[in-house]
Short mmCIF file of C-alpha atoms in Angstrom, two decimals:
data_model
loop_
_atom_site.label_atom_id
_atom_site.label_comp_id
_atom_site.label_asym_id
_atom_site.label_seq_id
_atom_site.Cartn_x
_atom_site.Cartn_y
_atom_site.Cartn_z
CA UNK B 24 0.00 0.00 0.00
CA UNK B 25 1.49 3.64 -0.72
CA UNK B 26 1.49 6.32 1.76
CA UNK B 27 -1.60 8.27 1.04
CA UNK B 28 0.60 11.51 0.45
CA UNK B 29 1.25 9.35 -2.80
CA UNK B 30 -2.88 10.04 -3.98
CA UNK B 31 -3.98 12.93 -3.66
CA UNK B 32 -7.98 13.48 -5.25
CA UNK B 33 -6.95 11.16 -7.61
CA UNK B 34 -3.64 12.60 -8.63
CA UNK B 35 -0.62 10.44 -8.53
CA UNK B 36 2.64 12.13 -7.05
CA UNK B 37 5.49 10.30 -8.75
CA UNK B 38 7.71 11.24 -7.18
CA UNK B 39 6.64 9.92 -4.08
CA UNK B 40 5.51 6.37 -5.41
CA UNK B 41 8.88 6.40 -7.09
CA UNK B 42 10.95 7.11 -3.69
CA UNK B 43 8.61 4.95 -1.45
CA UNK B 44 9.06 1.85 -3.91
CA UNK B 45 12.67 2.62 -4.17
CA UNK B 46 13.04 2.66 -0.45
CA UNK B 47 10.96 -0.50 0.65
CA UNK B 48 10.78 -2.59 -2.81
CA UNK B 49 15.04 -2.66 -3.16
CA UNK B 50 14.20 -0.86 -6.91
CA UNK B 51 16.37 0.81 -8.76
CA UNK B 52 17.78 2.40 -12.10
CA UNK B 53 16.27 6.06 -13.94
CA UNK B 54 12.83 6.34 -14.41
CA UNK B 55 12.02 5.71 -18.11
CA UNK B 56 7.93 6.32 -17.80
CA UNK B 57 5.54 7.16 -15.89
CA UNK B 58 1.37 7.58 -16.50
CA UNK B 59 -2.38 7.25 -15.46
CA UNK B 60 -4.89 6.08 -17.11
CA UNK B 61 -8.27 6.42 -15.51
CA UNK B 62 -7.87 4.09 -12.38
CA UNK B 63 -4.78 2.75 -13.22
CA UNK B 64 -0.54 4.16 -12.69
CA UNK B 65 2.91 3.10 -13.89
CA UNK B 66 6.30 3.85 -13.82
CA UNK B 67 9.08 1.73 -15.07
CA UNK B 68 12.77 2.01 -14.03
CA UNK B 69 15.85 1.02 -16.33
CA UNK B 70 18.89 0.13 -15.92
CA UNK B 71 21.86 -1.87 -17.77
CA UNK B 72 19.87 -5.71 -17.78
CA UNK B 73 17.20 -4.59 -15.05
CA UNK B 74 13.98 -3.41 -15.28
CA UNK B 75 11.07 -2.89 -13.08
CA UNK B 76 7.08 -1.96 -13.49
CA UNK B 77 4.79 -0.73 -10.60
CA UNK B 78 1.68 -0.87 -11.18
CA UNK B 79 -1.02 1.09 -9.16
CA UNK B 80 -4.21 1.56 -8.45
CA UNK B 81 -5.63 5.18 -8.34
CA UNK B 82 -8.43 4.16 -5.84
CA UNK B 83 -6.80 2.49 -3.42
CA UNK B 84 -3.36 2.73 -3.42
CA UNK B 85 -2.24 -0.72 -3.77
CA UNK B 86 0.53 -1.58 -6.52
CA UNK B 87 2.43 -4.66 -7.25
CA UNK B 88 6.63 -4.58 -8.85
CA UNK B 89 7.73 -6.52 -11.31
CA UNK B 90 11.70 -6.86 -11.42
CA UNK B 91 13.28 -8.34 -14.68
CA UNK B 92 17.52 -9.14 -14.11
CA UNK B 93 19.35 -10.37 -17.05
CA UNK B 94 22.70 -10.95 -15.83
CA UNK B 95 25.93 -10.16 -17.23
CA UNK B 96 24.84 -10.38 -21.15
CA UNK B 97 21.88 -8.07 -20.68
CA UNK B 98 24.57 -5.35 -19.12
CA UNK B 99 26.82 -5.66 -22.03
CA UNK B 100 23.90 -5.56 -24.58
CA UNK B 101 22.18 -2.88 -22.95
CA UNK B 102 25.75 -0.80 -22.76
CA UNK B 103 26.35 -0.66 -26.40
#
């Protein structure tokens, strides 16, 4: 669950969901996008073989992270 300084009347603060999931989810890597769409948030980190998705929902704060590692080969291919 997000803090609720992370909703307010329906508007998603970023920048809060992105430092609260940083500090209690272990995530990581720049921000590549971030949007709402009627009930609904993301915001996807990057970083040389990692990824990671939050998902949200507007209503009630909940959101789930999806973390993607691909080792040594995903750094080199995504350093080129």
């Amino acid at each position: 669950m997000l803090p609720a300084s992370a909703i307010v009347d329906g508007s998603v603060d970023y920048l809060v969901v992105s430092e609260y999931v940083r500090a209690n989810n272990d995530v990581r890597g720049a921000i590549s996008d971030f949007e709402t769409v009627g009930d609904a948030g993301s915001i996807s980190f990057k970083g040389p073989g990692y990824s990671a998705d939050v998902r949200l929902d507007v209503s009630t704060g909940n959101y789930d992270v999806l973390t993607t590692e691909q080792g040594l080969l995903g750094v080199m291919n995504d350093l080129q």
